Short mmCIF file of C-alpha atoms and ligand atoms in Angstrom, two decimals:
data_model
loop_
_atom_site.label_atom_id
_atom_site.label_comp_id
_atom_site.label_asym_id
_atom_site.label_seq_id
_atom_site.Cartn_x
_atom_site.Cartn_y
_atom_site.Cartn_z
CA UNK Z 147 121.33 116.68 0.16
CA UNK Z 148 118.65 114.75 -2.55
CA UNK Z 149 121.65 114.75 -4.68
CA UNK Z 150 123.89 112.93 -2.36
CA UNK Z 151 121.61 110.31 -1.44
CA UNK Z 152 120.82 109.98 -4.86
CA UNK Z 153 124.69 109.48 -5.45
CA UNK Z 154 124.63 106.93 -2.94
CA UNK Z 155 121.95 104.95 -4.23
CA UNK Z 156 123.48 104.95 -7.36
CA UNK Z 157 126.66 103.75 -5.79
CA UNK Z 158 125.12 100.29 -4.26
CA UNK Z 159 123.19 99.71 -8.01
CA UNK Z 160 126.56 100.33 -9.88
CA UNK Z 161 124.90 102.96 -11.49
CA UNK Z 162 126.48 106.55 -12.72
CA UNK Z 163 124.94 109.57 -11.75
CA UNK Z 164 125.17 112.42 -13.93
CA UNK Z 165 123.49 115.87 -12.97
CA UNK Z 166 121.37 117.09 -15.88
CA UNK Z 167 119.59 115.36 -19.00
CA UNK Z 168 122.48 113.06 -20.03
CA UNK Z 169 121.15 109.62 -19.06
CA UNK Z 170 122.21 107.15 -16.50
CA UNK Z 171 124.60 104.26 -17.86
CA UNK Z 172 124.91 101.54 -15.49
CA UNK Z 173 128.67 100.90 -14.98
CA UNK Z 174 128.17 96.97 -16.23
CA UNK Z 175 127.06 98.52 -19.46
CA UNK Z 176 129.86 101.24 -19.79
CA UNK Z 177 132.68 99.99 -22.43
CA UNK Z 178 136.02 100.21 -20.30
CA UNK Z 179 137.82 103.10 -21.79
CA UNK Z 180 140.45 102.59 -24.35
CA UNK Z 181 143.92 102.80 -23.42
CA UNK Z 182 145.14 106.13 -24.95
CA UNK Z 183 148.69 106.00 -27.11
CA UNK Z 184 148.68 109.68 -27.08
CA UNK Z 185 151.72 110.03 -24.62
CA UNK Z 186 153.75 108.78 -26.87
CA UNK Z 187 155.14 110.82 -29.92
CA UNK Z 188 153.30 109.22 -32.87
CA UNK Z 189 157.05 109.57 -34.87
CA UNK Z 190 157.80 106.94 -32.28
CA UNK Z 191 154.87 104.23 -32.90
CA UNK Z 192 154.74 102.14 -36.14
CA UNK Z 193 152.11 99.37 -36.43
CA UNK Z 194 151.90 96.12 -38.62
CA UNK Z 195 148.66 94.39 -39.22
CA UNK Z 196 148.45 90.16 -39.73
CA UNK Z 197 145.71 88.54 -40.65
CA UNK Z 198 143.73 85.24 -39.54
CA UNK Z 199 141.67 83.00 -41.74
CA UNK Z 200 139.30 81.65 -38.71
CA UNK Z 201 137.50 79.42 -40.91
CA UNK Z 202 141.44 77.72 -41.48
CA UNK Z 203 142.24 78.01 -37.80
CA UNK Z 204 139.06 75.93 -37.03
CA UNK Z 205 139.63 73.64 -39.77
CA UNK Z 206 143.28 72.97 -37.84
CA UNK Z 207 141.47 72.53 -34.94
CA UNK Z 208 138.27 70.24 -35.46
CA UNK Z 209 139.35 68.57 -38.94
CA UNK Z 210 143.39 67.73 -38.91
CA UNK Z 211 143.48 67.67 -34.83
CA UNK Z 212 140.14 65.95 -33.93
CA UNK Z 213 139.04 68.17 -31.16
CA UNK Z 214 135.46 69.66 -30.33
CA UNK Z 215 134.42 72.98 -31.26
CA UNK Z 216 134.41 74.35 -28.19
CA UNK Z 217 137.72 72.80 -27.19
CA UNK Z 218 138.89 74.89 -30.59
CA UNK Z 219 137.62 78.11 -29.23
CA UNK Z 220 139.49 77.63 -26.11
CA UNK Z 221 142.55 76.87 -27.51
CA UNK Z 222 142.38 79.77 -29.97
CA UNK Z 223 141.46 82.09 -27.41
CA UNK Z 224 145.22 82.19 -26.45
CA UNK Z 225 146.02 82.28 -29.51
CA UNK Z 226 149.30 85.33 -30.37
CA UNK Z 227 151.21 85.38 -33.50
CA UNK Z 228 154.86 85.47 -33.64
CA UNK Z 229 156.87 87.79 -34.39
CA UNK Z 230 158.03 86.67 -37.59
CA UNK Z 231 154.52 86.10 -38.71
CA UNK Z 232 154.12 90.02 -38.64
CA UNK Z 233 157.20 90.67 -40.24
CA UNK Z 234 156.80 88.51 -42.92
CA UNK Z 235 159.60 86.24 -42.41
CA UNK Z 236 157.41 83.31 -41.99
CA UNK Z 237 153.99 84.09 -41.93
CA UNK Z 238 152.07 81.03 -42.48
CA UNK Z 239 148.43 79.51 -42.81
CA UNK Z 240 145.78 80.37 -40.68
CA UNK Z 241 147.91 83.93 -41.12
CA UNK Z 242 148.49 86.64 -43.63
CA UNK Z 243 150.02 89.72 -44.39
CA UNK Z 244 147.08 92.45 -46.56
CA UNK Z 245 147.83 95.26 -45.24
CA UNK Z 246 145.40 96.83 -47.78
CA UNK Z 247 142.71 94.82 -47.14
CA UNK Z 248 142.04 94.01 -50.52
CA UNK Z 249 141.47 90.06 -50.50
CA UNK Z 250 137.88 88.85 -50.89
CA UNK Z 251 139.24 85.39 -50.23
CA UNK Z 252 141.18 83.23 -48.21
CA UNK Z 253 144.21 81.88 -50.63
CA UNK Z 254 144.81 78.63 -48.17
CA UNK Z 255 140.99 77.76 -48.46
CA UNK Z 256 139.03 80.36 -50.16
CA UNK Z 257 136.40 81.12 -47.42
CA UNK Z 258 135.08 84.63 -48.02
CA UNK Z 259 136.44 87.64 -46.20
CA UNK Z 260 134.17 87.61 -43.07
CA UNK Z 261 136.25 84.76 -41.90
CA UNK Z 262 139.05 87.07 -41.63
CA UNK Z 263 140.54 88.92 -38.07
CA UNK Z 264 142.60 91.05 -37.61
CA UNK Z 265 146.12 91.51 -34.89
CA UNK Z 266 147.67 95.12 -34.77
CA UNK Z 267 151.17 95.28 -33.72
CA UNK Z 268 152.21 98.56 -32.32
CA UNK Z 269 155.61 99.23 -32.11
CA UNK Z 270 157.77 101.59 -29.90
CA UNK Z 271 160.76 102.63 -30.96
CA UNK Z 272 161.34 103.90 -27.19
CA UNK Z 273 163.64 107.19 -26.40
CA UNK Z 274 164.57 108.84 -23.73
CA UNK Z 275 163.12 111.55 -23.72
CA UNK Z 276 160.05 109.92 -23.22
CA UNK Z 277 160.74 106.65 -21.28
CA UNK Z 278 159.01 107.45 -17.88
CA UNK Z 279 155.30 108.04 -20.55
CA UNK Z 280 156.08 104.71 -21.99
CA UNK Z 281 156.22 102.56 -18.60
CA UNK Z 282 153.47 104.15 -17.20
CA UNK Z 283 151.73 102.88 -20.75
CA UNK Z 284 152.62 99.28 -20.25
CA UNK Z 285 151.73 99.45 -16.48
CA UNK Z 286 148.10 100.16 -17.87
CA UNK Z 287 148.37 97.66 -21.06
CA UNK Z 288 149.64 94.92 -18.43
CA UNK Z 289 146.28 95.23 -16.71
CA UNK Z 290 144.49 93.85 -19.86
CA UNK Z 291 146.16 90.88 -21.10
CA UNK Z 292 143.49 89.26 -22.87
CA UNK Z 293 143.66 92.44 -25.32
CA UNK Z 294 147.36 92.72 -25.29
CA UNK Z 295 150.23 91.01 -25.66
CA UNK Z 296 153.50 92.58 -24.87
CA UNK Z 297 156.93 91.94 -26.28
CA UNK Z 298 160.37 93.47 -25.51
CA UNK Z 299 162.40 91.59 -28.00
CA UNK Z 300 166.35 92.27 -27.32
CA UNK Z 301 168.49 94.24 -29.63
CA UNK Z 302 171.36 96.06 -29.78
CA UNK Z 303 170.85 99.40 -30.63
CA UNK Z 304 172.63 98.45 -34.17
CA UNK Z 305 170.16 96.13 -34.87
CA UNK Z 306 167.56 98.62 -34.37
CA UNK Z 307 169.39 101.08 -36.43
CA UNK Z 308 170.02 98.62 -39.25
CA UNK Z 309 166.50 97.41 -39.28
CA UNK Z 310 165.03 100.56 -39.84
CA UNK Z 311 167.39 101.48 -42.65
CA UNK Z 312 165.76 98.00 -43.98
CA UNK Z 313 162.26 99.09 -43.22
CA UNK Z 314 163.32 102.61 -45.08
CA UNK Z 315 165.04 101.12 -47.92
CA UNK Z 316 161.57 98.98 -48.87
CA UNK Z 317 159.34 101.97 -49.33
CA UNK Z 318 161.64 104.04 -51.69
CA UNK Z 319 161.79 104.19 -54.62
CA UNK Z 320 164.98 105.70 -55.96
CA UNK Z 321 163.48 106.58 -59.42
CA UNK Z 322 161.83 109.48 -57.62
CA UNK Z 323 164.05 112.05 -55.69
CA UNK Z 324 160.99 112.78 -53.38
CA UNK Z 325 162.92 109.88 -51.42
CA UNK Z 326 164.80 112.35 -50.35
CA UNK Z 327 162.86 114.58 -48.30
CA UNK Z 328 161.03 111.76 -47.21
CA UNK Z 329 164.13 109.96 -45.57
CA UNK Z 330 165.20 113.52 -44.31
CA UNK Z 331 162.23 113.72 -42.44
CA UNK Z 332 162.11 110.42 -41.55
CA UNK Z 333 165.90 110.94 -39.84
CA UNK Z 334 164.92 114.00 -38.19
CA UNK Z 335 161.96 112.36 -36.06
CA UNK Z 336 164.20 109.07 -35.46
CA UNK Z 337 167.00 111.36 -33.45
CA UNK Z 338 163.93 113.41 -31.70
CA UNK Z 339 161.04 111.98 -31.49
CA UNK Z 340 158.35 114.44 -29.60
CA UNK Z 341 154.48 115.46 -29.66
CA UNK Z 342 155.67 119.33 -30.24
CA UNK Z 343 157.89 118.20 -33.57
CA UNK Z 344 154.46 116.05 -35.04
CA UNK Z 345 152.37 118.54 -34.37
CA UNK Z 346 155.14 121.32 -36.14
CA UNK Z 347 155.26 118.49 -39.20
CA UNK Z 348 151.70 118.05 -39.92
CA UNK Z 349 151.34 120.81 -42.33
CA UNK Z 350 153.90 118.97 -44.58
CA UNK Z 351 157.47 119.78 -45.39
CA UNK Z 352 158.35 120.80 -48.46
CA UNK Z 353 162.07 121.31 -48.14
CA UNK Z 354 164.86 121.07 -45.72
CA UNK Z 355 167.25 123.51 -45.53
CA UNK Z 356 171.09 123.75 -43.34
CA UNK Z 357 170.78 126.70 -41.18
CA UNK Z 358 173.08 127.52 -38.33
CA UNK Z 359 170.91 129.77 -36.94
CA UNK Z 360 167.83 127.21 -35.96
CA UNK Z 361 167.24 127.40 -32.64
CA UNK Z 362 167.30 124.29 -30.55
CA UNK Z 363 168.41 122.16 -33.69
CA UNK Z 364 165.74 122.96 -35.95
CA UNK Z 365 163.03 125.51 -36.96
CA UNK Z 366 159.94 125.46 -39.10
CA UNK Z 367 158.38 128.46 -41.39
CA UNK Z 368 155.38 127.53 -44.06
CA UNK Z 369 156.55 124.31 -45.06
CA UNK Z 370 160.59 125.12 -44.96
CA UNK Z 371 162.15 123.02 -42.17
CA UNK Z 372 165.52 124.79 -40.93
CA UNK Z 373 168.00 122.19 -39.40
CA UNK Z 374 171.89 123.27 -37.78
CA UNK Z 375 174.67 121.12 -39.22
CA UNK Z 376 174.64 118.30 -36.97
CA UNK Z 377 171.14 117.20 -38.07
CA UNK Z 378 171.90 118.22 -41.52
CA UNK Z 379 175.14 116.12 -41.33
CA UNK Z 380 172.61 113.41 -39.86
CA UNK Z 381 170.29 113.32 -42.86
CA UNK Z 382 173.40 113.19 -45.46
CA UNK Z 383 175.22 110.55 -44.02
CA UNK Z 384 171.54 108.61 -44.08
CA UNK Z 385 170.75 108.75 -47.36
CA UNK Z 386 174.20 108.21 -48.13
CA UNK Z 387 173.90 105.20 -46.49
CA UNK Z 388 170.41 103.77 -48.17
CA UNK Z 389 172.00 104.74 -51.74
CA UNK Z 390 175.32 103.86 -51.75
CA UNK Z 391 176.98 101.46 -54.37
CA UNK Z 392 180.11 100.53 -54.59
CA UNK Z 393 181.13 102.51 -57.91
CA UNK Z 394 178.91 105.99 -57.58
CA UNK Z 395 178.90 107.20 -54.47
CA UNK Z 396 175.40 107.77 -52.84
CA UNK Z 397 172.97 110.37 -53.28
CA UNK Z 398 171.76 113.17 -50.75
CA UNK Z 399 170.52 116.64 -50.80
CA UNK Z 400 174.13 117.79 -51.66
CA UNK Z 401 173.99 115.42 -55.19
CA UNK Z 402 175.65 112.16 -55.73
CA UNK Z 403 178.71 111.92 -53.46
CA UNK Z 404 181.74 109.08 -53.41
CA UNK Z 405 182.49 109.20 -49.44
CA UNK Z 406 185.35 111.32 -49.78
CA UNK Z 407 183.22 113.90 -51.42
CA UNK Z 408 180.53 113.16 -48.80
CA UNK Z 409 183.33 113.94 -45.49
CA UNK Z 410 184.71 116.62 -47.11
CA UNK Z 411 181.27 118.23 -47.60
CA UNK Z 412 180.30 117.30 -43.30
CA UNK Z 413 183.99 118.49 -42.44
CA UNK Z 414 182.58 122.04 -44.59
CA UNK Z 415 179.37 122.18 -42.51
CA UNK Z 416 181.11 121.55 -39.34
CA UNK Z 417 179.60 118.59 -38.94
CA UNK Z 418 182.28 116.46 -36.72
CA UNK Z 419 183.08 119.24 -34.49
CA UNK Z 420 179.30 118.84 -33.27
CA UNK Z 421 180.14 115.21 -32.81
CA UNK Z 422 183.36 115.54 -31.47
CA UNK Z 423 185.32 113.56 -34.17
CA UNK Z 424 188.35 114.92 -34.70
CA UNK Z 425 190.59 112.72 -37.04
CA UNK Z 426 191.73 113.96 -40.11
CA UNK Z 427 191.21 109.83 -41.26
CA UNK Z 428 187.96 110.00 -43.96
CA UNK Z 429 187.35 106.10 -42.90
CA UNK Z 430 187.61 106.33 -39.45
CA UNK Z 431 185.78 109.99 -39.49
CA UNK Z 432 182.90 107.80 -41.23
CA UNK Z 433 183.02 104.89 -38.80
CA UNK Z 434 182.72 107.25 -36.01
CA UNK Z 435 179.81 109.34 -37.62
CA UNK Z 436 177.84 106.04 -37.96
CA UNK Z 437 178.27 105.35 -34.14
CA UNK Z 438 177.36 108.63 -33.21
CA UNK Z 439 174.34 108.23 -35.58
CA UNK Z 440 173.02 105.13 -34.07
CA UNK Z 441 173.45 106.15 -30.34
CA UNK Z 442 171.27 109.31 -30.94
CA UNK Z 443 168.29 106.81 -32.22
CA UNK Z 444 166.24 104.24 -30.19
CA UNK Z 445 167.42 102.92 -27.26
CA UNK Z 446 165.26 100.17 -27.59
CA UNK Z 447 161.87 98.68 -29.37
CA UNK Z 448 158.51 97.29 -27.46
CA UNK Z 449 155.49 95.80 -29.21
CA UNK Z 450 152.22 95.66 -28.21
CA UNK Z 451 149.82 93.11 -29.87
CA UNK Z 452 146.48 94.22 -29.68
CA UNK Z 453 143.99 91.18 -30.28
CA UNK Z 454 140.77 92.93 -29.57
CA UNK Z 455 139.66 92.73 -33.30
CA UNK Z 456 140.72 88.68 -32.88
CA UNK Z 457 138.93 88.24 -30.31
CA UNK Z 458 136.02 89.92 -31.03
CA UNK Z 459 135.72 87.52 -34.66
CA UNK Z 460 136.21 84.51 -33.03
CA UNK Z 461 133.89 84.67 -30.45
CA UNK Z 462 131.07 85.87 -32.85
CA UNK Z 463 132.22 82.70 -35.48
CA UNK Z 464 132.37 80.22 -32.93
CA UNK Z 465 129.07 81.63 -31.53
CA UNK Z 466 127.78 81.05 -35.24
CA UNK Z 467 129.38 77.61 -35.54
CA UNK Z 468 127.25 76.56 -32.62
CA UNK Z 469 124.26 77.79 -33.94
CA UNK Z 470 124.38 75.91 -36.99
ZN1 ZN L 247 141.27 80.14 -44.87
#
C-alpha cells in the first residue's frame, strides 16, 4: 500500500520510482531514449558523415549577411545539408567531407577543429522483407524532427542498382584479388539483407564456395560460406560487371571471362533455369540476368539525417560567442 502511494506521489512530482537502491531520476532529467536502428539488418544501413565549419557558417551569417548573432543561431538552427553535399557532388563551404577525422583545421578559414560539427546520414537501402520494421522506424524518427531529417529521394530501382555498383567500384582496388570476396559478400547481403545473415557473417568469410546442396540459398561452416547457383550466378555476373573492359573480359571467382565464357559458365551451373531465362541468345540471356539481378535488390533508399551532433556544437558556440 506505502508503495503505491509512494508511486503516486512520484507521479504528480514527475518523478520515477524504482524499488530498491537505484536512485530516483526525475523524468525532466532523464535523456529521452535513443531511437534504436536495430530492426533493421545492419547489411541494409550505410551512413555518410559531412562536416560544418561553425566558425564559417557564422562568419556567413554576421560578417557577409549583416545579421545579429542571435538572428545567426536561429537561422542555423534549421540548418540541413543537401544531398549532394554528402555525396560529394558539391559539397561546399561552411561543409566538408573527412570522414577520418583527420583535419586540425578548417581549409576555408583555418579555425581549429573545435569549430567543427558533425551530420550523419543513415541510409536504407529498404527490402521487403523488412518494410513493415522500417515504417514503424520513421513513425518514431518523425516524432523528433529537430534531430532528424528525413529524405525519400525517388529512384528507379536501376538507379539504385547502378549507384551501388558506383559506390562498390570506389573502394576496390583491383590490384588485390581480395576484391573479390569482398564484392561476393557484398552481393550476397544486397539480394538478402537480414539480422540472422549479419549475425552468421560476423566471424568473417574466408571463401565462397557453389554448392547445390545449401539449404535455403546459402550455408555457413568456420568461415566457408556455401551458396546454390543462383546466388553464385549472382556474384559472377557482379564482378563481371565492376571489371569488365571492353578487350579482356571481366574477372570473377571462375578467372577472367569474355561474356561468352562468362554465360556459358552460368548456363553450366544452372544458373538461368533458377531465373527462368530460357533463350539460347548469350546477349539477350545477359540482358535478362541483369534485370533479374536488379529486381532482387532494393526496392527503394531512405535517409535519415541525424543533426544531434550539429546541434549540440552550435548551441554550445553560440552560447560561447555570447559570452565573449
Ligand atoms: Zn571554417
Amino acid at each position: 500500500m506505502a508503495e503505491l502511494a509512494d508511486a503516486k506521489v512520484s507521479k504528480t512530482f514527475g518523478i520515477t520510482s524504482r524499488v530498491g537502491s537505484i536512485p530516483t531520476i526525475p523524468i525532466y532529467l532523464m535523456k529521452k531514449p535513443e531511437i534504436s536502428f536495430d530492426s533493421i539488418p545492419s547489411s541494409a544501413i550505410s551512413e555518410s558523415r559531412l562536416k560544418i565549419c561553425l566558425k564559417c557558417a557564422f562568419d556567413l551569417f554576421i560578417k557577409q549577411l549583416k545579421v545579429a548573432p542571435r538572428t545567426a543561431y536561429l537561422e542555423l538552427k534549421k540548418h540541413v545539408p543537401e544531398q549532394s553535399d554528402f555525396s560529394g557532388a558539391s559539397t561546399a563551404r561552411p561543409h566538408f567531407i573527412d570522414e577520418e577525422g583527420e583535419l586540425t583545421h578548417c581549409h576555408y578559414c583555418n579555425g581549429p577543429k573545435r569549430w567543427f560539427a558533425e551530420f550523419r546520414a543513415l541510409r536504407i537501402d529498404a527490402h521487403e522483407s523488412f518494410e513493415k520494421q522500417r515504417k514503424k522506424l520513421w513513425t518514431a524518427l518523425k516524432k523528433d524532427p529537430d534531430r532528424y531529417t528525413l529524405w525519400h529521394p525517388e529512384r528507379t530501382q536501376m538507379q539504385i542498382f547502378s549507384e551501388w555498383l558506383e559506390r562498390l567500384k570506389r573502394n576496390i582496388d583491383f590490384e588485390n584479388d581480395q576484391w573479390l570476396l569482398a564484392v561476393a559478400i557484398e552481393q550476397v547481403k544486397r539480394a538478402a539483407p537480414s539480422n540472422e545473415w549479419d549475425e552468421a557473417l560476423a566471424g568473417g568469410v574466408r571463401r565462397i564456395q557453389l554448392s547445390r546442396q545449401a539449404e535455403g540459398g546459402w550455408s555457413y561452416e568456420k568461415g566457408w560460406l556455401y551458396v546454390a547457383p543462383h546466388i553464385y550466378g549472382d556474384v559472377l555476373m557482379v564482378q563481371h560487371l565492376l571489371s569488365r573492359s571492353h578487350s579482356h573480359g571481366g574477372r570473377t571467382f571462375e578467372g577472367r571471362l569474355t561474356l561468352q565464357e562468362l554465360i556459358a559458365r552460368l548456363r553450366r551451373i544452372g544458373y538461368f533455369d533458377t531465373k527462368n531465362i530460357t533463350t539460347r541468345d548469350p546477349y539477350e540471356a545477359f540482358e535478362l540476368a541483369i534485370a533479374a539481378l536488379v529486381a532482387s535488390g532494393p526496392q527503394a533508399v531512405y535517409y535519415a539525417v541525424d543533426r544531434s551532433d550539429y546541434l549540440k556544437q552550435l548551441k554550445s558556440t553560440y552560447e560561447k560567442k555570447r559570452a565573449k
